[in-house]
mmCIF file of C-alpha atoms in Angstrom:
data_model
loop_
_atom_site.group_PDB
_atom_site.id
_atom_site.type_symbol
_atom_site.label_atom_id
_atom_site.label_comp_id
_atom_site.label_asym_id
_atom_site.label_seq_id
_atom_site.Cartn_x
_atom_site.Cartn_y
_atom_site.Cartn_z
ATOM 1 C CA UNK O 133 -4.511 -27.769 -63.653
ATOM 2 C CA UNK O 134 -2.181 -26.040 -61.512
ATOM 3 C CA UNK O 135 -2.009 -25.917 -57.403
ATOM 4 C CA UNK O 136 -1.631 -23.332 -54.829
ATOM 5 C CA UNK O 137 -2.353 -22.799 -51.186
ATOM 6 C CA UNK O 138 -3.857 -19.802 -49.795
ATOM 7 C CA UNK O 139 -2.661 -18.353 -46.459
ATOM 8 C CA UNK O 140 -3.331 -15.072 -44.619
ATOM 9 C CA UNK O 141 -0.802 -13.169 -42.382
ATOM 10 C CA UNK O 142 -1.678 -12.948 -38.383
ATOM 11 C CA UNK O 143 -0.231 -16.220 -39.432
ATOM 12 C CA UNK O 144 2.480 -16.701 -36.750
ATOM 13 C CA UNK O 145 -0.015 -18.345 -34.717
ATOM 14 C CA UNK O 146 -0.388 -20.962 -37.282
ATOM 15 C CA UNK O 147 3.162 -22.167 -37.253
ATOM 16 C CA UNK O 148 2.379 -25.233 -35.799
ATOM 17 C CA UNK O 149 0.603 -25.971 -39.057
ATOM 18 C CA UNK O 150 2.911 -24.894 -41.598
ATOM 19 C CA UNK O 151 3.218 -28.672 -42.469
ATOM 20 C CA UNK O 152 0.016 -29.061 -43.162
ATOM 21 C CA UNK O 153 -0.775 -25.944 -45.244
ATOM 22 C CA UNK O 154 3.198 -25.731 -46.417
ATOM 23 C CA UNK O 155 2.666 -21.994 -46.719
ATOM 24 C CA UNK O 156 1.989 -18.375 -45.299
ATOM 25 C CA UNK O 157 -0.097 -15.463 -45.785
ATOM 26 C CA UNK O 158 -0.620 -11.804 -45.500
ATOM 27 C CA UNK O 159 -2.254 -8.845 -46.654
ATOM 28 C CA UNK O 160 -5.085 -6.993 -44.891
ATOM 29 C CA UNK O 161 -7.629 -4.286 -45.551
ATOM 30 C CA UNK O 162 -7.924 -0.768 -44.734
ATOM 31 C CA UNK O 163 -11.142 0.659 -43.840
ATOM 32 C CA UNK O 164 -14.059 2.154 -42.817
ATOM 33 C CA UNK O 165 -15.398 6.208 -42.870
ATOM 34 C CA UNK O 166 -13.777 7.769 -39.790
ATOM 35 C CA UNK O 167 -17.279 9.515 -39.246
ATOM 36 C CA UNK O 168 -19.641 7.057 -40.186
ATOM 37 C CA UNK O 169 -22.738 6.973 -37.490
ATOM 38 C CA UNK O 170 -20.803 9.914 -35.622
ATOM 39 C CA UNK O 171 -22.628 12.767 -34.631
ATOM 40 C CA UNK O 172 -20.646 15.482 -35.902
ATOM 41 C CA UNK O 173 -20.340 16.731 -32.384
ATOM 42 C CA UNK O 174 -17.875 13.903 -31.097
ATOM 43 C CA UNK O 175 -14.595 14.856 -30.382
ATOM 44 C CA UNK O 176 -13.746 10.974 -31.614
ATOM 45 C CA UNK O 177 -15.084 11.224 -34.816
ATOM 46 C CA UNK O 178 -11.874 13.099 -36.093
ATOM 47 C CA UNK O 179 -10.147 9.829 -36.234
ATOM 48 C CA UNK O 180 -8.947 8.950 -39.853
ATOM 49 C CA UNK O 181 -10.214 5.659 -41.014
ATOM 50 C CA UNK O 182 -7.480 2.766 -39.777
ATOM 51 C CA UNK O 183 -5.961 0.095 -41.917
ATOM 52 C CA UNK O 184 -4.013 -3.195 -41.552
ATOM 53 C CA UNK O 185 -5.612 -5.200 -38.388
ATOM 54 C CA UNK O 186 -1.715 -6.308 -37.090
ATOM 55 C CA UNK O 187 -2.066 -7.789 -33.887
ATOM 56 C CA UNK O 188 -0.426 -9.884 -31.219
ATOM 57 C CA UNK O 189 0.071 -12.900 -33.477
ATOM 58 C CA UNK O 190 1.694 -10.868 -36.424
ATOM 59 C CA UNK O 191 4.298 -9.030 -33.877
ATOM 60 C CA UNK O 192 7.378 -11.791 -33.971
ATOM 61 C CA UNK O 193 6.552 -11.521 -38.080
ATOM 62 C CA UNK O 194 8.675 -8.242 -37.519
ATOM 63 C CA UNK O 195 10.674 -9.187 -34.730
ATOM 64 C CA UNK O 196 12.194 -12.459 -36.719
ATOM 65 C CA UNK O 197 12.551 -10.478 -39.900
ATOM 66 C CA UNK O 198 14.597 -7.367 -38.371
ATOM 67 C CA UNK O 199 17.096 -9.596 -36.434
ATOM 68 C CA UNK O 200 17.319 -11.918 -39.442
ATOM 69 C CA UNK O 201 21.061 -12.341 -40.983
ATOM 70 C CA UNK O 202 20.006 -14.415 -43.888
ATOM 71 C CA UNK O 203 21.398 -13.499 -47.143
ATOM 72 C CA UNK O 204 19.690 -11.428 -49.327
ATOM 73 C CA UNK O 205 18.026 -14.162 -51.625
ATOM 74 C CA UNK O 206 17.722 -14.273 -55.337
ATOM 75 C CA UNK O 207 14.910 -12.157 -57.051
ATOM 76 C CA UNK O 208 13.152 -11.845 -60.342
ATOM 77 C CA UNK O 209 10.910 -8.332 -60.778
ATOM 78 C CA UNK O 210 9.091 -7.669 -63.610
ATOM 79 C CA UNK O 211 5.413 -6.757 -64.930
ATOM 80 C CA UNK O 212 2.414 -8.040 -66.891
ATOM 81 C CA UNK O 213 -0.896 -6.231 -68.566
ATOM 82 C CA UNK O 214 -3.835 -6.482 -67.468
ATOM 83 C CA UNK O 215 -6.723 -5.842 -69.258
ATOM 84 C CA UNK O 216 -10.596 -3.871 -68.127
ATOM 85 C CA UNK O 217 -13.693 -3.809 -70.272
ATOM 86 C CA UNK O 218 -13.004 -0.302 -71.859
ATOM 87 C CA UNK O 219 -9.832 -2.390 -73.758
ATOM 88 C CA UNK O 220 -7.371 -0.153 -71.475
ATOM 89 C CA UNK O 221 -4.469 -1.930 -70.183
ATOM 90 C CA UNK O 222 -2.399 -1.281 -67.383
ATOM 91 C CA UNK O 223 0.936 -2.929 -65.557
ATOM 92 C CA UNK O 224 0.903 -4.972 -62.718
ATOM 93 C CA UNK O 225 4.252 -5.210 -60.961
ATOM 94 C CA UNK O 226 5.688 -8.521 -59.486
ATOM 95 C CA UNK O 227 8.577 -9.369 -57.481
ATOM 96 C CA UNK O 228 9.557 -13.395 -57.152
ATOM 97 C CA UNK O 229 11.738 -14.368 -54.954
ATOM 98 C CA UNK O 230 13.942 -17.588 -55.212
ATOM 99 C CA UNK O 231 12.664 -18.485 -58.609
ATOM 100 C CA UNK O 232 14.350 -21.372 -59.297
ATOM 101 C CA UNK O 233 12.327 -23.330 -56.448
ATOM 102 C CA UNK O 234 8.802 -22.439 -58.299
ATOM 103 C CA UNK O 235 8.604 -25.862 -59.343
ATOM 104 C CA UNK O 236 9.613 -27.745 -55.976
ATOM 105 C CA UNK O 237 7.109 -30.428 -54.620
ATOM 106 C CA UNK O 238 7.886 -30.597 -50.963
ATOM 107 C CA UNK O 239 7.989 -26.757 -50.489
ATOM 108 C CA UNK O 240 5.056 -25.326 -52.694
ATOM 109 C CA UNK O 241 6.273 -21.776 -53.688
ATOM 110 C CA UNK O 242 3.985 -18.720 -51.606
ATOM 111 C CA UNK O 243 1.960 -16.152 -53.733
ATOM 112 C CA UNK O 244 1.227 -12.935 -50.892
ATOM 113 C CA UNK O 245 -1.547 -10.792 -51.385
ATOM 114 C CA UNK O 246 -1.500 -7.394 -49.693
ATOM 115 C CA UNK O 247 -3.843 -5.774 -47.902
ATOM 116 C CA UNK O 248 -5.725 -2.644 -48.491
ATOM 117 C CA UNK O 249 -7.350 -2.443 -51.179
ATOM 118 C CA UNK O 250 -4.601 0.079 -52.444
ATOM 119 C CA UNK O 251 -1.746 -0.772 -49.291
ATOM 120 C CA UNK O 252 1.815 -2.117 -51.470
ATOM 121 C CA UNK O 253 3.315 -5.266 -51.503
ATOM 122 C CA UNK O 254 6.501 -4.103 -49.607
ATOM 123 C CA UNK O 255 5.976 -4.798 -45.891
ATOM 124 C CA UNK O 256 5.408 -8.245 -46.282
ATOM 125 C CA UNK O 257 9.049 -8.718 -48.110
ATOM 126 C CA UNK O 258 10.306 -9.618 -44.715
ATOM 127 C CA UNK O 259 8.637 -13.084 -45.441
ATOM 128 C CA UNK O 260 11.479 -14.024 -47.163
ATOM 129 C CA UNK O 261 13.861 -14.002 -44.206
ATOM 130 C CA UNK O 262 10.853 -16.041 -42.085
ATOM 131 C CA UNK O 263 10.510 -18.122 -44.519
ATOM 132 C CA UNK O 264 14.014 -18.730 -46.255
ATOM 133 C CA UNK O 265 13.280 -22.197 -47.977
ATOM 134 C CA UNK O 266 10.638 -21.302 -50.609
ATOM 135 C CA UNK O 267 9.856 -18.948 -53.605
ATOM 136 C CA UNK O 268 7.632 -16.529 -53.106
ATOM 137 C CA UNK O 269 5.865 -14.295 -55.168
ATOM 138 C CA UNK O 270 4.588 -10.824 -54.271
ATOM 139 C CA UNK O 271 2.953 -8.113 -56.898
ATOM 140 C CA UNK O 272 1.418 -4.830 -56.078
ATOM 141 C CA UNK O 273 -2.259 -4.871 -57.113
ATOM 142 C CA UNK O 274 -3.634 -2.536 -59.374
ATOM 143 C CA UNK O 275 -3.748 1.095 -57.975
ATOM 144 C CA UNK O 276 -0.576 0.976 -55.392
ATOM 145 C CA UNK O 277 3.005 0.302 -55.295
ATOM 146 C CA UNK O 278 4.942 -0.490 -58.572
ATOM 147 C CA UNK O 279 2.360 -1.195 -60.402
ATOM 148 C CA UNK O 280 -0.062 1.368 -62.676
ATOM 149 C CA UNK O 281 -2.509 3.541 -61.074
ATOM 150 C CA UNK O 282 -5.578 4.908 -63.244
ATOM 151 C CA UNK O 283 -7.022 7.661 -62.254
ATOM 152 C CA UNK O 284 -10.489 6.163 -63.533
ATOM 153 C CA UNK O 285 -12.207 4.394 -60.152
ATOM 154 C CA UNK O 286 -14.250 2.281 -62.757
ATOM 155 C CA UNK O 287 -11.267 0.117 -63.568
ATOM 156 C CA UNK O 288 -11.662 -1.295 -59.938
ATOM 157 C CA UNK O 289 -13.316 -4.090 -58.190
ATOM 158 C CA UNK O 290 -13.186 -7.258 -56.378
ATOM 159 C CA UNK O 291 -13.653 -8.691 -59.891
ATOM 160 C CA UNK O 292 -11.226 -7.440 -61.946
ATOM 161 C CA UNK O 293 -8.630 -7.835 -58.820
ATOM 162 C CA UNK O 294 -9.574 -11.395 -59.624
ATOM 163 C CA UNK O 295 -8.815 -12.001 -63.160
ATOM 164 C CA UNK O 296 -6.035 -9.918 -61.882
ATOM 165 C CA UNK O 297 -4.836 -12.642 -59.772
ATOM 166 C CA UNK O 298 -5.388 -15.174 -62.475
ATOM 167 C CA UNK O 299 -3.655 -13.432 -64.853
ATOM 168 C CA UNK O 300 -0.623 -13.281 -63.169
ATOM 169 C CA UNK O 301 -0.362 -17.045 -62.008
ATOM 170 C CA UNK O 302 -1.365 -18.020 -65.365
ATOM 171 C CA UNK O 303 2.215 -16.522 -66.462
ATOM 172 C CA UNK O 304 5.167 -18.734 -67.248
ATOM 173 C CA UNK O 305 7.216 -18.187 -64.728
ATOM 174 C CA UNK O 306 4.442 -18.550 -61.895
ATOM 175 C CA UNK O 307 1.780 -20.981 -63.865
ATOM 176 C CA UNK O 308 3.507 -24.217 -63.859
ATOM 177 C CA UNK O 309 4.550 -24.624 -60.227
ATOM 178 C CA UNK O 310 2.916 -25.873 -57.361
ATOM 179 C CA UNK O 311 2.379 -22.659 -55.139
ATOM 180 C CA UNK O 312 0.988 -21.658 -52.164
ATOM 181 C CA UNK O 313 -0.040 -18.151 -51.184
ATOM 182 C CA UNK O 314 -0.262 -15.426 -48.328
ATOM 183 C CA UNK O 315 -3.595 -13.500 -47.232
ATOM 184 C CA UNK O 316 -5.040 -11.230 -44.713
ATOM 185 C CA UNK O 317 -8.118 -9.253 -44.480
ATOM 186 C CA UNK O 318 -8.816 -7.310 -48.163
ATOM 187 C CA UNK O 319 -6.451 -9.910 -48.875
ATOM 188 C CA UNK O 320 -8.620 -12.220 -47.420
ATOM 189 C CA UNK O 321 -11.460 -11.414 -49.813
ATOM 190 C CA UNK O 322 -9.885 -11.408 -52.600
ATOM 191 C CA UNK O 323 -8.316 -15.595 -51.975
ATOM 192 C CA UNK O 324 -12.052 -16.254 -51.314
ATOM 193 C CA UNK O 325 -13.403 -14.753 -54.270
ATOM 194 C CA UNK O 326 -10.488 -16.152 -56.400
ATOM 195 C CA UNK O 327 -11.217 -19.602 -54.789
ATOM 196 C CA UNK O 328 -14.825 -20.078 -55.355
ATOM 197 C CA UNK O 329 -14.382 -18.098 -58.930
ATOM 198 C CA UNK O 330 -11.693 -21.649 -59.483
ATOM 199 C CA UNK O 331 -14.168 -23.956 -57.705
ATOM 200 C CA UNK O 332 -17.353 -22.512 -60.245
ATOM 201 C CA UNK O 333 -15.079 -22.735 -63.634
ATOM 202 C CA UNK O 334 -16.075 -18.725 -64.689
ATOM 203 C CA UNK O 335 -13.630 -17.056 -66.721
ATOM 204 C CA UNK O 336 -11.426 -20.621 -67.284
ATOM 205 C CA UNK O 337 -12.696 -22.290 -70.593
ATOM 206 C CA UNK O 338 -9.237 -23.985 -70.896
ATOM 207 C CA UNK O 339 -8.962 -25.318 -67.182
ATOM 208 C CA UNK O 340 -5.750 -23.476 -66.871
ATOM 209 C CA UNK O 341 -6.468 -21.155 -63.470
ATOM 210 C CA UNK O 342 -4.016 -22.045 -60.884
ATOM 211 C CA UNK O 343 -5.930 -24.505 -57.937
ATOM 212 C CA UNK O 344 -5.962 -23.709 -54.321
ATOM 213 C CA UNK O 345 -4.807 -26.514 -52.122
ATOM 214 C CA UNK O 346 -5.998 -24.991 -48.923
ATOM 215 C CA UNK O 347 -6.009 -21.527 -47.690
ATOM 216 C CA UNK O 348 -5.714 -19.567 -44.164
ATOM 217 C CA UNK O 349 -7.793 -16.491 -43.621
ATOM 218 C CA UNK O 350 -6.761 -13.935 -41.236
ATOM 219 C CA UNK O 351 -8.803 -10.949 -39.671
ATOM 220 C CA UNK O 352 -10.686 -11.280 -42.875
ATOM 221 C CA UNK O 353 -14.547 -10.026 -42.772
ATOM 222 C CA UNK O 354 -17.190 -11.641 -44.300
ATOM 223 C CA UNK O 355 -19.440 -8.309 -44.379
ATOM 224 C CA UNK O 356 -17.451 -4.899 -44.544
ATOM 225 C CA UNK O 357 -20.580 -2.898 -43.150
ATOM 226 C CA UNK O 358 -20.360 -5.110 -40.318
ATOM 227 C CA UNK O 359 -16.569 -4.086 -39.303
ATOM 228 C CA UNK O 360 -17.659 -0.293 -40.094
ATOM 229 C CA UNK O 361 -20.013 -0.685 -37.882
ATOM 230 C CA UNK O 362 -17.626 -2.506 -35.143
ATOM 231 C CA UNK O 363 -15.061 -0.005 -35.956
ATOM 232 C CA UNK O 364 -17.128 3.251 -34.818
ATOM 233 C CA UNK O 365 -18.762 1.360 -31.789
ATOM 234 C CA UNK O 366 -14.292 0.500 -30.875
ATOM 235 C CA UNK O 367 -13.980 4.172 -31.256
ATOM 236 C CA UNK O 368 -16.928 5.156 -29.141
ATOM 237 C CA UNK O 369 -16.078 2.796 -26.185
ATOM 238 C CA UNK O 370 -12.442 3.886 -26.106
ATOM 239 C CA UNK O 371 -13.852 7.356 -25.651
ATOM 240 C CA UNK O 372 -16.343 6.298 -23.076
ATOM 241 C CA UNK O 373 -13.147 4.811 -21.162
ATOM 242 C CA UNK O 374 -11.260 7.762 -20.906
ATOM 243 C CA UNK O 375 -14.126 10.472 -20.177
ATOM 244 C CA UNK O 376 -11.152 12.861 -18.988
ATOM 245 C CA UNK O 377 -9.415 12.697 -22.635
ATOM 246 C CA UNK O 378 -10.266 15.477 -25.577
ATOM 247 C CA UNK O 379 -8.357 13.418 -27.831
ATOM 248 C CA UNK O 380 -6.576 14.846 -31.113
ATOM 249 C CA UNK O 381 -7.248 13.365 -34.218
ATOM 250 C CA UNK O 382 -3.842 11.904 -34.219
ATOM 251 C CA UNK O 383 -4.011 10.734 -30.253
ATOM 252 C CA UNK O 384 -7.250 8.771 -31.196
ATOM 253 C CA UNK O 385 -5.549 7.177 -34.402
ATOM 254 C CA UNK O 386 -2.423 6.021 -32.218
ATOM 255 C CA UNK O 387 -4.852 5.058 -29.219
ATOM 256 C CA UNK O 388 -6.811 2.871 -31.761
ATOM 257 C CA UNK O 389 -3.762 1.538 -33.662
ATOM 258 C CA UNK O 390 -2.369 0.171 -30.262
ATOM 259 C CA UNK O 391 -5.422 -1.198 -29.222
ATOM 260 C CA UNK O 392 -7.295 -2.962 -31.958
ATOM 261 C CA UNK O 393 -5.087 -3.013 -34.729
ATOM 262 C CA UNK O 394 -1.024 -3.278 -34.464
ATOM 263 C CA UNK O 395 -0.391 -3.200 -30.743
ATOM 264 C CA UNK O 396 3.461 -3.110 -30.972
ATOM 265 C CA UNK O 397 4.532 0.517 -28.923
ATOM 266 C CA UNK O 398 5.645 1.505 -32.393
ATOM 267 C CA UNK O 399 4.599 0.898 -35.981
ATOM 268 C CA UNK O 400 7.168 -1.445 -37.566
ATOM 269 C CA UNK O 401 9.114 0.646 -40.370
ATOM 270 C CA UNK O 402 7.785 -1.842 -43.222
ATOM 271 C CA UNK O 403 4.605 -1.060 -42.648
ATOM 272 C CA UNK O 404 4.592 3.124 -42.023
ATOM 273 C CA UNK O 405 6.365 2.733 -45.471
ATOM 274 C CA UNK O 406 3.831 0.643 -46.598
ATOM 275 C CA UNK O 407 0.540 2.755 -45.498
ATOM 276 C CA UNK O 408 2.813 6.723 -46.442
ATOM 277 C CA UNK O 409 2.684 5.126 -49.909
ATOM 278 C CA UNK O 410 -0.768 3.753 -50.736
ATOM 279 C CA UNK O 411 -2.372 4.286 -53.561
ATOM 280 C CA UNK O 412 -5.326 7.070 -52.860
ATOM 281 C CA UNK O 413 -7.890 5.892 -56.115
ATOM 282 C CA UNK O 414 -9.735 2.945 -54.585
ATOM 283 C CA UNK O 415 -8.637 2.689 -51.151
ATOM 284 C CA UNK O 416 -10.072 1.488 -48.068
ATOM 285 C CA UNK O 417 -13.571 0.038 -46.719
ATOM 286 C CA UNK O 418 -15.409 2.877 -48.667
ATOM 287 C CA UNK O 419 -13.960 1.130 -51.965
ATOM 288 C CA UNK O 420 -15.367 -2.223 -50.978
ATOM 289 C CA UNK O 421 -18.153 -0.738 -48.753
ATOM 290 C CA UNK O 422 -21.200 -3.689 -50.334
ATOM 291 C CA UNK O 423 -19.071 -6.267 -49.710
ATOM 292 C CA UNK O 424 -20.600 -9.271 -48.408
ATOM 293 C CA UNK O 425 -19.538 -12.704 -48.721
ATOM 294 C CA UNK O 426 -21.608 -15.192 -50.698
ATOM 295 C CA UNK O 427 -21.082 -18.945 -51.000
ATOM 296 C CA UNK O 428 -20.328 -20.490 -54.431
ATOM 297 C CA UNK O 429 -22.977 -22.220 -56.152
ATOM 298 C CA UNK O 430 -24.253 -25.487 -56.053
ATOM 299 C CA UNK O 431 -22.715 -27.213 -58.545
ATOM 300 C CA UNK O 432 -19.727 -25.486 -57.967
ATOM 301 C CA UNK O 433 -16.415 -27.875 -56.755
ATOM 302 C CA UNK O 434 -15.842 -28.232 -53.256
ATOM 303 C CA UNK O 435 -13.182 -25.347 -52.164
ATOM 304 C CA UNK O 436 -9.761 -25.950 -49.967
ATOM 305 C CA UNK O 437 -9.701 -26.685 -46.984
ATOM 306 C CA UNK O 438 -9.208 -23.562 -44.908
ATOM 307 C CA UNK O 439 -8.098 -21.618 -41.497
ATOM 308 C CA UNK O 440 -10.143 -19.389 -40.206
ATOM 309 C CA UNK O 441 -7.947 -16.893 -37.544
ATOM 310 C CA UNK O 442 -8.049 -13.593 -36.391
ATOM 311 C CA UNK O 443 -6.048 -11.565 -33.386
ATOM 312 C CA UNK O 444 -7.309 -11.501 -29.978
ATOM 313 C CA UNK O 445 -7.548 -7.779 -30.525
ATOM 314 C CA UNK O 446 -8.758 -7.454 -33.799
ATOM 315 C CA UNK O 447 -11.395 -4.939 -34.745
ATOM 316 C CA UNK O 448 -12.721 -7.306 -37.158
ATOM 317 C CA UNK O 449 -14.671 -9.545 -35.084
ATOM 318 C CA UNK O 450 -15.701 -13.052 -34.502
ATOM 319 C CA UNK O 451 -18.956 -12.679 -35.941
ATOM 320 C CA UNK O 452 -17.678 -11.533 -39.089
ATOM 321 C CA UNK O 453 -15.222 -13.964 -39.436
ATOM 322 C CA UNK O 454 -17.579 -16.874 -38.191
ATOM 323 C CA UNK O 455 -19.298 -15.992 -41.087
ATOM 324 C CA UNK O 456 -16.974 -18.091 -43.770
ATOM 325 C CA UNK O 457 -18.859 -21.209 -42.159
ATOM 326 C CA UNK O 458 -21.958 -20.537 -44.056
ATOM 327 C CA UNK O 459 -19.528 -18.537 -47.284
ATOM 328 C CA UNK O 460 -17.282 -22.093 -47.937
ATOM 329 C CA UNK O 461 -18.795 -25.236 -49.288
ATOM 330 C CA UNK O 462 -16.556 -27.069 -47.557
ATOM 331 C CA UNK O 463 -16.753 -28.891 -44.089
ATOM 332 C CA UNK O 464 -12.993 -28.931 -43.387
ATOM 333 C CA UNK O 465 -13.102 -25.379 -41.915
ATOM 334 C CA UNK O 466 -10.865 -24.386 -38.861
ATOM 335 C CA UNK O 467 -11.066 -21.758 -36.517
ATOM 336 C CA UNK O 468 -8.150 -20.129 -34.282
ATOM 337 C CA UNK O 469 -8.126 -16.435 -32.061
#
């Protein structure tokens, strides 16, 4: 069996433990119903849904990648089908970078999962200028980016994003290295549910899905009604502190951006580009809205050893991300805001 390690992406706080994990992550979620619980009536409820919790600890992500003058570094892009249960099949698109190191021992190759669900791979390329010494692989997920997009919302869930996943490592080029991997908030999700799917043998008769050798999860919610539910009591309060405001739509999306979600004066280039080009099928909190996270089951293997973090900012809370103590069947869980 094959190894990996699983890491979120509000990860700059976690660089003092980049030799213990030997890896990075990123990704994130975008999310809930701009008017859910609003009375109609309230000005704030005009607010489109937000996306991509980017706080303080993922700002010098941006910072170190823009002022980087690293060389451009080697890349392999290509695709792979994946299959559903109506027998269609579909591309998914993938993008490694520094192949030729897939199979190094002392710097286990990254696999980065975006956010969203439906938010492309493409703002998180500036991980190969932060981290210059190790392949990495990135690949849109079904729905966004490069890859296909059905127009048929049945072809999605956390499930088939899954075998998805597995799938993809499972290919030559990816399946026989040693890699590690990059999460954050949908991405989050989907390392768990990829982790505990490894850790309960389903869908791996041959004992060929890639293992996780430890994870970090970032702003990633363990019950998405939960941050809906956080998200429209954020939106309330920052109307209750400015009584004198009748926001705009678009004031109250900036106001909440810089407050709860990427609190840089400006949203970095990578990831405008990222969120004007989602893919609009199965997209955001409403596409994952029964989401709750379950622990594996008893006589399941014991999962990685993990990182729990989030921003200080973050809309997505500390009670929903306390609540991977009771998801994991593992005691080696860590915590960091």
């Amino acid at each position: 069996m094959i190894g990996f390690r699983l890491i979120p992406m509000h990860f700059l706080l976690a660089l003092d433990l980049i030799n213990h994990v030997s890896s990075f992550r990123a990704g994130s979620l975008a999310f809930p119903s701009p008017n859910a619980g609003c009375p109609s009536s309230s000005s704030f409820c005009r607010i489109s849904a937000p996306s991509l919790p980017v706080t303080t600890s993922s700002f010098s992500f941006f910072r170190v990648s823009s002022s980087s003058s690293a060389l451009k570094a080697s890349a392999n892009e290509g695709s792979i089908e994946v299959t559903r249960s109506d027998g269609s099949t579909h591309n998914l698109s993938y993008r490694i970078v520094r192949p030729m190191s897939l199979s190094s021992r002392q710097a286990a190759p990254i696999v980065a999962l975006h956010s969203g669900p439906s938010i492309p791979s493409n703002y998180l390329y500036p991980l190969e200028d932060v981290v210059p010494y190790r392949s990495i692989v990135f690949y849109d997920q079904l729905g966004c980016g490069k890859s296909d997009e059905p127009a048929d919302i049945s072809l999605y869930s956390i499930d088939d994003s899954v075998r998805d996943l597995k799938a993809l490592l499972r290919i030559e080029k990816v399946g026989r290295a040693e890699v590690s991997s990059v999460w954050e908030s949908y991405g989050g999700i989907l390392a768990f549910e990829y982790m505990k799917s490894v850790a309960s043998c389903e869908d791996d008769d041959e004992g060929d899905d890639a293992k996780c050798l430890s994870s970090v999860l970032s702003g990633a919610p363990t019950n998405v009604k939960e941050i809906e539910e956080e998200f429209v009591r954020l939106v309330r309060e920052l109307d209750a502190n400015n009584p004198d405001k009748n926001y705009t739509e678009a004031e109250m999306n900036e106001l909440f951006r810089r407050t709860h979600q990427c609190r840089l004066p400006d949203m970095p280039k990578v990831l405008a580009d990222a969120y004007a080009n989602a893919g609009t099928v199965w997209r955001g909190t409403e596409a994952i809205a029964d989401y709750v996270a379950r622990p594996p089951p008893e006589d399941a293997s014991r999962m990685p050893s993990s990182m729990i973090m989030r921003g200080e900012f973050d809309f997505v809370g500390e009670a929903s991300v306390g609540g991977w103590k009771e998801a994991f069947n593992t005691p080696f869980l860590r915590y960091k805001t």
